[in-house]
Short mmCIF file of C-alpha atoms and ligand atoms in Angstrom, two decimals:
data_model
loop_
_atom_site.label_atom_id
_atom_site.label_comp_id
_atom_site.label_asym_id
_atom_site.label_seq_id
_atom_site.Cartn_x
_atom_site.Cartn_y
_atom_site.Cartn_z
CA MET S 1 -18.53 -8.16 11.91
CA SER S 2 -15.95 -10.72 12.67
CA ASP S 3 -17.04 -12.15 16.03
CA GLU S 4 -19.93 -14.44 15.12
CA THR S 5 -17.70 -16.32 12.84
CA GLY S 6 -14.28 -15.83 14.78
CA ARG S 7 -12.71 -14.62 11.59
CA PRO S 8 -11.39 -11.20 10.79
CA PRO S 9 -13.66 -8.58 9.33
CA LYS S 10 -14.53 -8.73 5.59
CA PRO S 11 -16.91 -6.25 4.02
CA PRO S 12 -20.13 -7.52 3.01
CA ALA S 13 -20.53 -8.32 -0.74
CA ARG S 14 -23.38 -6.64 -2.85
CA PRO S 15 -26.02 -8.66 -4.57
CA ASP S 16 -24.83 -10.26 -7.78
CA SER S 17 -26.64 -7.90 -10.07
CA VAL S 18 -27.35 -4.31 -9.59
CA SER S 19 -28.09 -1.32 -11.82
CA LEU S 20 -25.11 0.63 -13.15
CA TRP S 21 -26.18 3.72 -11.01
CA ARG S 22 -26.35 1.80 -7.82
CA TYR S 23 -22.99 0.09 -8.60
CA LEU S 24 -21.54 3.68 -9.15
CA ARG S 25 -23.04 4.79 -5.77
CA LEU S 26 -21.84 1.94 -3.94
CA PHE S 27 -18.34 2.35 -5.54
CA ARG S 28 -18.19 5.85 -4.57
CA ALA S 29 -18.89 4.69 -0.91
CA ASP S 30 -16.34 1.85 -1.00
CA ILE S 31 -14.96 -0.36 -3.81
CA LEU S 32 -14.71 -3.47 -1.59
CA SER S 33 -18.51 -3.74 -0.61
CA ALA S 34 -19.33 -2.65 -4.18
CA GLN S 35 -18.31 -6.08 -5.39
CA PRO S 36 -20.23 -9.13 -5.81
CA ALA S 37 -19.26 -12.26 -3.81
CA ARG S 38 -18.70 -14.34 -6.82
CA LEU S 39 -15.50 -12.41 -7.39
CA TYR S 40 -13.91 -14.47 -4.74
CA ARG S 41 -14.40 -17.67 -6.73
CA ALA S 42 -14.10 -16.38 -10.52
CA TRP S 43 -11.08 -16.65 -12.66
CA MET S 44 -12.31 -13.52 -14.54
CA ALA S 45 -15.08 -11.12 -14.51
CA GLU S 46 -16.06 -8.67 -17.31
CA PHE S 47 -17.89 -5.46 -16.55
CA ARG S 48 -19.76 -3.92 -19.59
CA THR S 49 -21.05 -0.39 -19.07
CA PRO S 50 -21.98 2.11 -21.80
CA PHE S 51 -18.69 4.03 -20.93
CA PHE S 52 -16.10 1.36 -20.83
CA ARG S 53 -15.12 -2.30 -20.30
CA SER S 54 -13.12 -3.58 -17.60
CA TYR S 55 -11.84 -7.05 -16.80
CA MET S 56 -10.93 -8.20 -13.41
CA VAL S 57 -8.52 -10.79 -13.72
CA ASN S 58 -7.93 -13.36 -10.83
CA ASP S 59 -6.53 -16.28 -12.72
CA PRO S 60 -2.78 -16.57 -11.77
CA ALA S 61 -1.78 -17.19 -15.28
CA LEU S 62 -3.51 -14.05 -16.53
CA VAL S 63 -2.07 -12.08 -13.74
CA ASP S 64 1.23 -13.34 -14.68
CA LEU S 65 0.86 -12.39 -18.37
CA VAL S 66 -0.29 -8.91 -17.53
CA LEU S 67 2.52 -8.22 -14.86
CA LYS S 68 5.23 -10.37 -15.94
CA GLY S 69 4.75 -11.81 -19.30
CA ARG S 70 4.03 -8.66 -21.51
CA PRO S 71 4.05 -5.87 -18.97
CA ASP S 72 4.75 -3.29 -21.80
CA ASP S 73 1.58 -4.08 -23.46
CA PHE S 74 -0.49 -3.33 -20.39
CA PRO S 75 0.58 0.16 -19.10
CA LYS S 76 -0.92 2.08 -16.41
CA SER S 77 -4.01 4.17 -17.47
CA ASP S 78 -3.65 7.84 -17.85
CA ARG S 79 -7.02 8.35 -16.04
CA ILE S 80 -5.44 7.18 -12.81
CA GLY S 81 -2.85 9.74 -13.38
CA ALA S 82 -5.28 12.60 -13.78
CA GLY S 83 -6.41 12.60 -10.08
CA LEU S 84 -2.83 12.20 -8.95
CA ARG S 85 -0.52 14.19 -11.22
CA PRO S 86 -1.00 17.45 -9.36
CA LEU S 87 0.64 15.83 -6.45
CA LEU S 88 2.80 13.49 -8.15
CA GLY S 89 3.93 15.02 -11.44
CA GLU S 90 6.07 12.85 -13.51
CA SER S 91 6.68 10.31 -10.62
CA VAL S 92 7.76 6.66 -11.23
CA PHE S 93 4.20 5.54 -10.01
CA LEU S 94 2.48 7.28 -12.96
CA THR S 95 4.91 7.18 -15.86
CA ASN S 96 5.15 4.51 -18.66
CA GLY S 97 7.50 3.45 -21.39
CA GLU S 98 10.98 4.74 -21.63
CA THR S 99 10.45 7.55 -19.04
CA TRP S 100 9.44 4.90 -16.39
CA LYS S 101 12.37 2.49 -17.22
CA ARG S 102 15.07 5.35 -16.78
CA GLN S 103 13.50 6.19 -13.54
CA ARG S 104 13.47 2.87 -12.24
CA ARG S 105 17.20 2.41 -13.17
CA ILE S 106 18.01 5.47 -11.02
CA ILE S 107 15.75 4.55 -8.08
CA ASP S 108 16.08 0.76 -7.85
CA PRO S 109 19.78 0.77 -6.73
CA ALA S 110 18.64 2.85 -3.64
CA PHE S 111 16.36 -0.02 -2.47
CA GLU S 112 18.57 -2.95 -3.18
CA GLY S 113 19.50 -5.54 -0.41
CA GLY S 114 22.84 -3.87 0.67
CA ARG S 115 21.42 -0.51 0.62
CA LEU S 116 18.36 -1.45 2.69
CA LYS S 117 20.76 -2.79 5.40
CA ASP S 118 22.02 0.89 5.71
CA THR S 119 18.74 2.20 6.41
CA PHE S 120 18.31 -0.22 9.25
CA PRO S 121 19.57 2.19 12.10
CA ALA S 122 17.02 4.89 10.84
CA MET S 123 14.27 2.51 10.97
CA TRP S 124 15.22 1.31 14.47
CA ALA S 125 15.27 4.99 15.63
CA ALA S 126 11.97 5.56 14.20
CA GLY S 127 10.70 2.18 16.04
CA GLU S 128 12.08 3.46 19.29
CA ALA S 129 10.37 6.71 18.87
CA ALA S 130 6.99 5.09 18.08
CA VAL S 131 7.39 2.96 21.24
CA GLU S 132 8.16 6.03 23.38
CA ARG S 133 5.08 8.01 21.84
CA LEU S 134 2.92 5.20 22.63
CA ALA S 135 4.00 4.97 26.36
CA ALA S 136 1.61 8.10 27.05
CA ARG S 137 -1.25 5.99 25.35
CA ALA S 138 -0.60 2.67 27.11
CA THR S 139 -3.16 3.24 30.05
CA GLY S 140 -5.61 0.39 29.06
CA ARG S 141 -8.15 2.97 27.64
CA PRO S 142 -9.06 2.64 23.92
CA VAL S 143 -6.47 4.09 21.50
CA GLU S 144 -6.98 4.87 17.70
CA ILE S 145 -3.99 3.02 16.59
CA GLU S 146 -3.90 4.03 12.79
CA ALA S 147 -3.19 7.55 13.66
CA GLU S 148 -0.12 6.16 15.56
CA THR S 149 1.06 3.98 12.84
CA SER S 150 0.75 6.91 10.26
CA HIS S 151 3.00 8.84 12.51
CA ALA S 152 5.47 6.04 12.78
CA ALA S 153 5.38 5.19 8.98
CA ALA S 154 5.99 8.88 8.14
CA ASP S 155 8.79 9.04 10.46
CA VAL S 156 10.43 5.97 9.04
CA ILE S 157 10.15 7.67 5.58
CA PHE S 158 11.79 11.05 6.67
CA ARG S 159 14.58 9.36 8.68
CA THR S 160 15.51 6.86 5.85
CA LEU S 161 15.21 9.33 2.89
CA PHE S 162 16.41 12.57 4.41
CA SER S 163 17.91 11.72 7.78
CA ILE S 164 15.46 13.91 9.72
CA PRO S 165 12.82 12.77 12.12
CA ILE S 166 9.08 13.72 11.92
CA GLU S 167 9.58 16.43 14.56
CA ASN S 168 11.53 18.34 11.90
CA GLU S 169 9.63 21.52 11.11
CA ILE S 170 9.31 20.63 7.24
CA ALA S 171 8.71 16.97 7.85
CA ALA S 172 5.87 17.80 10.34
CA GLU S 173 4.27 20.00 7.89
CA VAL S 174 4.58 17.73 4.86
CA PHE S 175 2.86 14.93 7.09
CA ASP S 176 0.16 17.27 8.11
CA ARG S 177 -0.53 18.40 4.58
CA PHE S 178 -0.68 14.86 3.28
CA ARG S 179 -3.37 14.23 5.65
CA THR S 180 -5.47 17.26 4.40
CA HIS S 181 -4.67 16.10 0.94
CA GLN S 182 -6.03 12.69 1.45
CA ARG S 183 -9.29 14.11 2.90
CA GLU S 184 -9.50 16.26 -0.41
CA GLN S 185 -8.95 13.16 -2.69
CA PRO S 186 -11.81 10.87 -2.07
CA ILE S 187 -12.36 10.46 -5.76
CA LEU S 188 -9.18 8.56 -6.58
CA ASN S 189 -10.75 5.05 -6.67
CA LEU S 190 -13.63 6.10 -8.58
CA ALA S 191 -11.41 7.85 -11.20
CA ALA S 192 -9.40 4.76 -11.54
CA PHE S 193 -12.12 2.27 -12.10
CA VAL S 194 -14.85 4.44 -13.90
CA PRO S 195 -12.87 5.92 -16.75
CA GLY S 196 -15.95 7.67 -17.93
CA PRO S 197 -15.77 11.15 -18.91
CA ARG S 198 -12.17 12.64 -18.71
CA TRP S 199 -13.30 15.76 -16.82
CA MET S 200 -14.15 13.70 -13.92
CA PRO S 201 -11.00 13.63 -11.90
CA ARG S 202 -10.30 17.44 -12.43
CA PHE S 203 -13.86 18.28 -11.49
CA PHE S 204 -13.31 16.82 -7.87
CA SER S 205 -9.93 17.94 -7.36
CA ARG S 206 -9.71 21.72 -6.93
CA ARG S 207 -8.95 21.85 -3.49
CA ALA S 208 -6.76 18.86 -3.61
CA LYS S 209 -4.70 20.76 -6.10
CA ALA S 210 -4.10 23.45 -3.64
CA THR S 211 -2.86 20.93 -0.91
CA ALA S 212 -0.61 19.20 -3.62
CA ARG S 213 1.03 22.68 -4.43
CA ASP S 214 1.62 23.19 -0.72
CA ILE S 215 3.28 19.84 -0.36
CA ARG S 216 5.40 20.21 -3.30
CA ARG S 217 6.72 23.60 -2.28
CA LEU S 218 7.79 22.05 1.06
CA ILE S 219 9.46 19.20 -0.75
CA VAL S 220 11.38 21.58 -2.97
CA ARG S 221 12.88 23.08 0.22
CA LEU S 222 14.05 19.63 1.17
CA THR S 223 15.53 18.62 -2.13
CA ASP S 224 17.22 22.01 -2.81
CA GLU S 225 18.79 21.91 0.64
CA ARG S 226 19.94 18.43 -0.18
CA ALA S 227 21.42 19.36 -3.61
CA ALA S 228 23.40 22.16 -1.92
CA GLU S 229 24.73 19.61 0.63
CA ILE S 230 25.63 17.29 -2.07
CA ALA S 231 27.55 20.10 -3.99
CA ALA S 232 29.32 20.94 -0.56
CA GLY S 233 30.20 17.42 0.09
CA THR S 234 28.29 17.43 3.53
CA ALA S 235 25.33 15.35 2.60
CA PRO S 236 24.27 12.47 4.83
CA ASP S 237 24.39 9.03 3.14
CA ASP S 238 20.80 8.40 3.03
CA LEU S 239 18.20 7.41 0.32
CA ALA S 240 17.74 10.98 -1.05
CA THR S 241 21.49 11.27 -1.57
CA LYS S 242 21.86 7.97 -3.18
CA ILE S 243 19.08 8.70 -5.62
CA MET S 244 20.19 12.27 -6.29
CA THR S 245 23.68 11.11 -7.11
CA THR S 246 22.96 8.01 -8.97
CA ALA S 247 23.42 8.38 -12.78
CA ASP S 248 21.32 6.19 -15.14
CA PRO S 249 23.78 3.58 -16.37
CA VAL S 250 22.33 3.77 -19.81
CA THR S 251 22.15 7.49 -20.56
CA GLY S 252 24.46 8.78 -17.75
CA GLU S 253 21.80 11.33 -16.72
CA ARG S 254 20.80 12.11 -13.05
CA PHE S 255 17.30 13.21 -11.91
CA THR S 256 16.64 16.97 -12.64
CA PRO S 257 15.63 18.77 -9.33
CA SER S 258 12.03 18.75 -10.40
CA GLU S 259 11.99 15.10 -11.37
CA MET S 260 13.45 14.62 -7.85
CA VAL S 261 10.55 16.28 -6.18
CA ASP S 262 8.02 14.19 -8.10
CA GLN S 263 9.81 10.84 -6.79
CA VAL S 264 10.06 12.24 -3.19
CA ALA S 265 6.24 12.89 -3.40
CA ILE S 266 5.64 9.25 -4.29
CA PHE S 267 8.01 7.94 -1.64
CA PHE S 268 6.08 9.78 0.96
CA LEU S 269 2.60 8.76 -0.46
CA ALA S 270 3.32 5.00 -1.42
CA GLY S 271 5.73 4.57 1.34
CA HIS S 272 3.81 5.95 4.47
CA GLU S 273 0.19 5.29 3.74
CA THR S 274 0.68 1.59 2.75
CA SER S 275 2.86 0.75 5.77
CA ALA S 276 0.70 2.54 8.11
CA SER S 277 -2.31 0.74 7.04
CA ALA S 278 -0.78 -2.82 7.07
CA LEU S 279 0.68 -2.04 10.53
CA GLY S 280 -2.57 -0.98 11.91
CA TRP S 281 -4.33 -4.24 10.76
CA ALA S 282 -1.27 -6.42 11.97
CA LEU S 283 -1.67 -4.80 15.34
CA TRP S 284 -5.32 -5.43 15.58
CA LEU S 285 -5.06 -8.90 14.29
CA VAL S 286 -2.57 -9.86 16.94
CA ALA S 287 -4.73 -8.23 19.53
CA ARG S 288 -7.70 -10.38 18.31
CA TYR S 289 -5.71 -13.63 18.33
CA PRO S 290 -3.68 -13.37 21.51
CA GLU S 291 -1.81 -16.76 20.95
CA TRP S 292 -0.17 -15.20 18.13
CA GLN S 293 0.58 -11.99 19.85
CA GLU S 294 2.26 -13.95 22.65
CA ARG S 295 4.33 -15.88 20.17
CA ALA S 296 5.40 -12.88 18.43
CA ALA S 297 6.17 -11.13 21.77
CA ALA S 298 8.38 -14.09 22.75
CA GLU S 299 10.25 -13.73 19.71
CA ALA S 300 10.63 -9.92 20.08
CA ALA S 301 12.49 -10.50 23.44
CA THR S 302 15.42 -11.61 21.10
CA LEU S 303 15.70 -8.06 19.25
CA GLU S 304 18.85 -6.59 18.79
CA PRO S 305 19.70 -3.33 16.99
CA SER S 306 21.31 -4.92 13.80
CA PHE S 307 19.88 -5.90 10.55
CA ALA S 308 20.50 -9.49 11.22
CA THR S 309 17.99 -9.37 14.07
CA LEU S 310 15.16 -9.37 11.12
CA ALA S 311 16.15 -12.71 9.81
CA ARG S 312 15.18 -14.25 13.25
CA LEU S 313 11.76 -12.79 13.56
CA ARG S 314 10.08 -15.77 11.64
CA VAL S 315 6.68 -15.68 13.42
CA THR S 316 6.55 -12.10 13.19
CA ARG S 317 7.19 -12.14 9.38
CA ASP S 318 4.37 -14.62 8.95
CA ILE S 319 2.07 -12.42 10.96
CA TRP S 320 3.11 -9.43 8.82
CA ARG S 321 2.53 -11.54 5.48
CA GLU S 322 -0.82 -12.62 6.74
CA ALA S 323 -2.02 -9.10 7.56
CA LEU S 324 -0.80 -7.90 3.88
CA ARG S 325 -2.83 -11.01 2.61
CA LEU S 326 -6.14 -10.17 4.54
CA TYR S 327 -5.81 -6.42 4.18
CA PRO S 328 -3.51 -5.62 1.22
CA PRO S 329 -3.01 -1.93 1.47
CA VAL S 330 -3.23 -1.41 -2.21
CA PRO S 331 -6.36 -3.47 -2.93
CA MET S 332 -6.58 -3.28 -6.54
CA MET S 333 -4.43 -1.98 -9.48
CA VAL S 334 -5.61 -0.92 -12.91
CA ARG S 335 -3.85 -1.44 -16.28
CA GLU S 336 -5.01 -0.80 -19.82
CA THR S 337 -4.89 -2.89 -22.99
CA THR S 338 -2.94 -1.30 -25.86
CA ARG S 339 -4.42 -3.81 -28.49
CA ALA S 340 -7.14 -6.17 -28.69
CA GLU S 341 -6.49 -9.18 -26.35
CA THR S 342 -8.13 -12.53 -25.70
CA PHE S 343 -8.48 -13.28 -21.94
CA ARG S 344 -9.55 -16.86 -21.14
CA GLY S 345 -11.12 -17.15 -24.54
CA ARG S 346 -13.09 -13.84 -24.55
CA ALA S 347 -12.26 -10.91 -26.76
CA ALA S 348 -11.18 -7.62 -24.79
CA PRO S 349 -10.84 -4.58 -27.12
CA GLU S 350 -7.98 -2.11 -27.13
CA GLY S 351 -8.37 0.34 -24.30
CA ALA S 352 -10.03 -1.76 -21.93
CA GLN S 353 -9.36 -1.59 -18.21
CA VAL S 354 -7.61 -4.60 -16.64
CA VAL S 355 -8.26 -4.68 -12.94
CA LEU S 356 -5.82 -6.77 -10.70
CA SER S 357 -7.24 -7.24 -7.36
CA PRO S 358 -4.79 -8.36 -4.56
CA TRP S 359 -8.01 -8.18 -2.47
CA HIS S 360 -9.76 -10.80 -4.17
CA LEU S 361 -6.83 -12.89 -5.23
CA HIS S 362 -5.70 -13.14 -1.54
CA ARG S 363 -8.98 -14.56 -0.59
CA HIS S 364 -9.67 -16.60 -3.48
CA THR S 365 -11.70 -19.54 -2.48
CA ARG S 366 -10.43 -21.98 -5.21
CA LEU S 367 -6.80 -21.21 -4.35
CA TRP S 368 -6.35 -20.79 -0.55
CA ASP S 369 -7.08 -23.02 2.27
CA ALA S 370 -9.28 -21.26 4.60
CA PRO S 371 -8.98 -17.93 2.78
CA ASP S 372 -10.79 -15.67 5.14
CA ASP S 373 -9.13 -17.06 8.44
CA PHE S 374 -6.31 -15.34 10.11
CA ASP S 375 -3.60 -18.09 10.14
CA PRO S 376 -0.02 -17.02 10.04
CA GLY S 377 0.89 -20.70 10.29
CA ARG S 378 -0.21 -21.19 6.74
CA TRP S 379 2.87 -19.73 5.19
CA GLN S 380 4.75 -22.81 6.49
CA THR S 381 2.27 -25.21 4.71
CA GLU S 382 2.38 -26.50 1.10
CA ASN S 383 -0.80 -24.58 0.21
CA GLY S 384 0.55 -21.43 1.80
CA ARG S 385 3.80 -21.62 -0.06
CA ARG S 386 2.17 -22.47 -3.49
CA CYS S 387 -0.19 -19.56 -2.86
CA GLN S 388 2.59 -17.30 -1.98
CA ARG S 389 4.12 -17.86 -5.29
CA GLU S 390 0.95 -17.93 -7.49
CA ALA S 391 -1.79 -15.83 -5.77
CA TYR S 392 -0.10 -13.32 -3.37
CA MET S 393 0.88 -9.79 -4.47
CA PRO S 394 0.43 -7.19 -1.88
CA PHE S 395 3.42 -5.32 -3.66
CA SER S 396 2.47 -6.18 -7.17
CA ALA S 397 4.89 -8.27 -9.36
CA GLY S 398 7.12 -8.06 -12.25
CA PRO S 399 9.30 -5.16 -13.35
CA ARG S 400 6.84 -2.75 -11.95
CA VAL S 401 6.81 -4.34 -8.47
CA CYS S 402 6.74 -1.76 -5.48
CA THR S 403 10.30 -0.47 -5.21
CA GLY S 404 9.65 -0.28 -1.45
CA ALA S 405 8.77 -4.06 -1.05
CA GLY S 406 12.03 -5.13 0.51
CA PHE S 407 12.06 -1.90 2.66
CA ALA S 408 8.34 -2.45 3.82
CA MET S 409 9.04 -6.15 4.78
CA ALA S 410 11.93 -4.87 6.99
CA GLU S 411 9.98 -1.89 8.43
CA GLY S 412 6.71 -3.95 9.18
CA VAL S 413 8.34 -6.90 10.78
CA LEU S 414 10.74 -4.45 12.89
CA LEU S 415 7.97 -2.10 14.12
CA LEU S 416 5.60 -4.87 14.86
CA ALA S 417 8.23 -6.62 16.97
CA MET S 418 9.28 -3.43 18.84
CA ILE S 419 5.79 -2.55 19.73
CA LEU S 420 4.82 -6.15 20.90
CA ARG S 421 7.99 -6.13 22.91
CA ALA S 422 6.78 -3.15 24.88
CA TYR S 423 3.05 -3.54 24.97
CA ARG S 424 0.35 -5.98 25.31
CA LEU S 425 -2.68 -5.24 23.01
CA GLU S 426 -6.26 -5.89 23.33
CA VAL S 427 -9.18 -5.44 20.97
CA VAL S 428 -12.06 -3.17 22.06
CA PRO S 429 -15.16 -5.51 21.54
CA GLU S 430 -17.50 -2.82 20.52
CA ARG S 431 -15.20 -1.26 18.03
CA THR S 432 -14.49 -3.92 15.53
CA PRO S 433 -12.87 -2.35 12.50
CA ARG S 434 -14.55 -2.35 9.23
CA PRO S 435 -12.44 -2.45 6.17
CA VAL S 436 -13.13 0.13 3.42
CA ALA S 437 -10.94 1.01 0.50
CA HIS S 438 -9.85 4.64 0.10
CA LEU S 439 -6.45 5.49 -1.13
CA THR S 440 -5.45 2.25 0.86
CA VAL S 441 -7.47 -0.35 2.82
CA ARG S 442 -8.46 1.54 6.11
CA SER S 443 -10.86 0.87 8.69
CA ALA S 444 -14.03 3.01 8.37
CA ASP S 445 -13.87 4.36 11.88
CA GLY S 446 -10.36 3.91 12.66
CA ILE S 447 -8.56 0.77 14.55
CA TRP S 448 -9.05 0.71 18.21
CA LEU S 449 -7.05 -1.00 20.74
CA ARG S 450 -6.20 -1.05 24.32
CA LEU S 451 -2.43 -0.88 25.09
CA THR S 452 -0.85 -1.86 28.38
CA PRO S 453 2.95 -2.02 29.24
CA ARG S 454 4.44 -5.56 29.15
C1 LIG E 1 3.20 -2.35 3.15
C2 LIG E 1 3.90 -1.36 2.56
C3 LIG E 1 3.72 -1.25 0.85
C4 LIG E 1 2.78 -1.84 0.13
C5 LIG E 1 1.72 -2.94 0.39
C6 LIG E 1 2.86 -1.31 -1.28
C7 LIG E 1 2.30 -1.87 -2.51
C8 LIG E 1 2.62 -1.31 -3.63
C9 LIG E 1 2.03 -1.68 -4.89
C10 LIG E 1 0.80 -2.98 -5.03
C11 LIG E 1 2.39 -1.15 -6.00
C12 LIG E 1 2.19 -1.26 -7.46
C13 LIG E 1 1.11 -0.25 -7.81
C14 LIG E 1 0.51 -0.36 -9.20
O1 LIG E 1 1.23 -0.96 -9.92
O2 LIG E 1 -0.62 0.06 -9.62
C15 LIG E 1 3.51 -0.16 -5.42
C16 LIG E 1 4.27 0.70 -6.09
C17 LIG E 1 5.18 1.45 -5.76
N1 LIG E 1 5.54 1.54 -4.31
FE1 LIG E 1 4.88 0.45 -2.79
N2 LIG E 1 4.07 -0.36 -1.17
C18 LIG E 1 4.53 -0.24 0.06
C19 LIG E 1 5.58 0.41 0.52
C20 LIG E 1 6.16 1.27 -0.14
C21 LIG E 1 7.47 2.07 0.40
C22 LIG E 1 7.94 1.91 1.78
C23 LIG E 1 8.02 2.64 -0.80
C24 LIG E 1 9.27 3.64 -0.60
C25 LIG E 1 9.74 3.94 0.32
C26 LIG E 1 7.18 2.26 -1.74
C27 LIG E 1 7.24 2.90 -3.01
C28 LIG E 1 6.50 2.45 -4.33
C29 LIG E 1 6.87 3.09 -5.46
C30 LIG E 1 7.80 4.11 -5.89
C31 LIG E 1 5.94 2.38 -6.50
C32 LIG E 1 5.69 2.67 -7.91
C33 LIG E 1 6.65 1.58 -8.65
C34 LIG E 1 6.38 1.72 -10.27
O3 LIG E 1 5.33 2.04 -10.77
O4 LIG E 1 7.43 1.38 -10.89
N3 LIG E 1 6.09 1.48 -1.49
N4 LIG E 1 3.64 -0.54 -3.92
#
């Protein structure tokens, strides 16, 4: 897919007009290739169907309006929640209004700059463990790297949140059940974009509900144990303790045990799937463009086990940013209008879906220089800097921005550097990855690389 052009793989677009039913079929297969090429140059696109209307907005000013200008007028749609609620309950990812605001007031302090620094040793330990695990795979034979990056990202979450490594019995089980759950939940994207009949998400998720119950039961064990440790004064100083002991500055309330279970579930889901996906793509990209790999490896030679080391990894950070641009783990986000709106002179009714698409915005042909090229150097150019402000949102933006954005920037750059310090990566030419969007942007048949020790 990439190699005739020298560019990284991009899914083929569908023809400009197809029937609704064909669209729905394409959609089920993959939302990325279900879209027409014109979305890469459009400021807005309206989809009218008998069941719903949706507006994809790519105009930076409109994106700004929805995410930053009047975010309260564009809440998350309930329908996305329907598919996720069995697992995530009333987690911050799904709630709106006052409940959501209160949850953010309790969660956000745990992820602020100062606290982030405190998570560094746990991230470093997870990086060392990942490098060690890869040693057995660094034989020059093809390795499916997404399985490895998932493992590493899950390890980062358990270590930073609960001070336990992935080898811990409960951690390993949660990780395993999450994988099963994801296989049972293929309908998520469809449910989000095609509001259609309200029964649809429920219809598809009976088995997913069972795995969700299992996962939550395991998380309850972790949070109960932690509550007891907090009460006894023996709790480790990690993200879970921080969140469970923080009182809302406005109401003075803390999370109830069941609310904490909801939040832990979203930290695992939002925190490990996304980082794993981005790290998989970043590793493939440096393997495909070895001149960047060598520059990053040279930089990684300066690594030290302290938070300050991250600021020096400039090339690696630009590579990580570029991977998040080309393969944003969350390719699209959906909001709903709560009143009639006018978008670029067109009337949008109340209850319409507003689709924000990092995937399209990041490759917009009217905004970016060489949008489909892999060029980490762009971040140091004027176009790159302007686009970073106006047309780059791998973590969304505004008050509902990803709580883990700073965390993920630190984690991604660190793991990339630690892996490139230890190994040389090469692509497997007959196994070029093919991007498809499931819960996150993944490769249809995994991401295959050859690793050898440096
Ligand atoms: C490369 C890694 C990551 C990417 C690309 C990413 C991306 C995103 C995006 C785009 C959203 C907004 C979704 C929407 O509004 O529909 C989001 C929300 C969220 N993310 Fe992340 N994320 C990453 C890592 C993390 C990590 C490591 C954590 C936590 C440890 C995390 C926790 C959350 C939470 C709790 C929300 C919900 C925020 C809210 O709705 O108020 N994410 N993330």
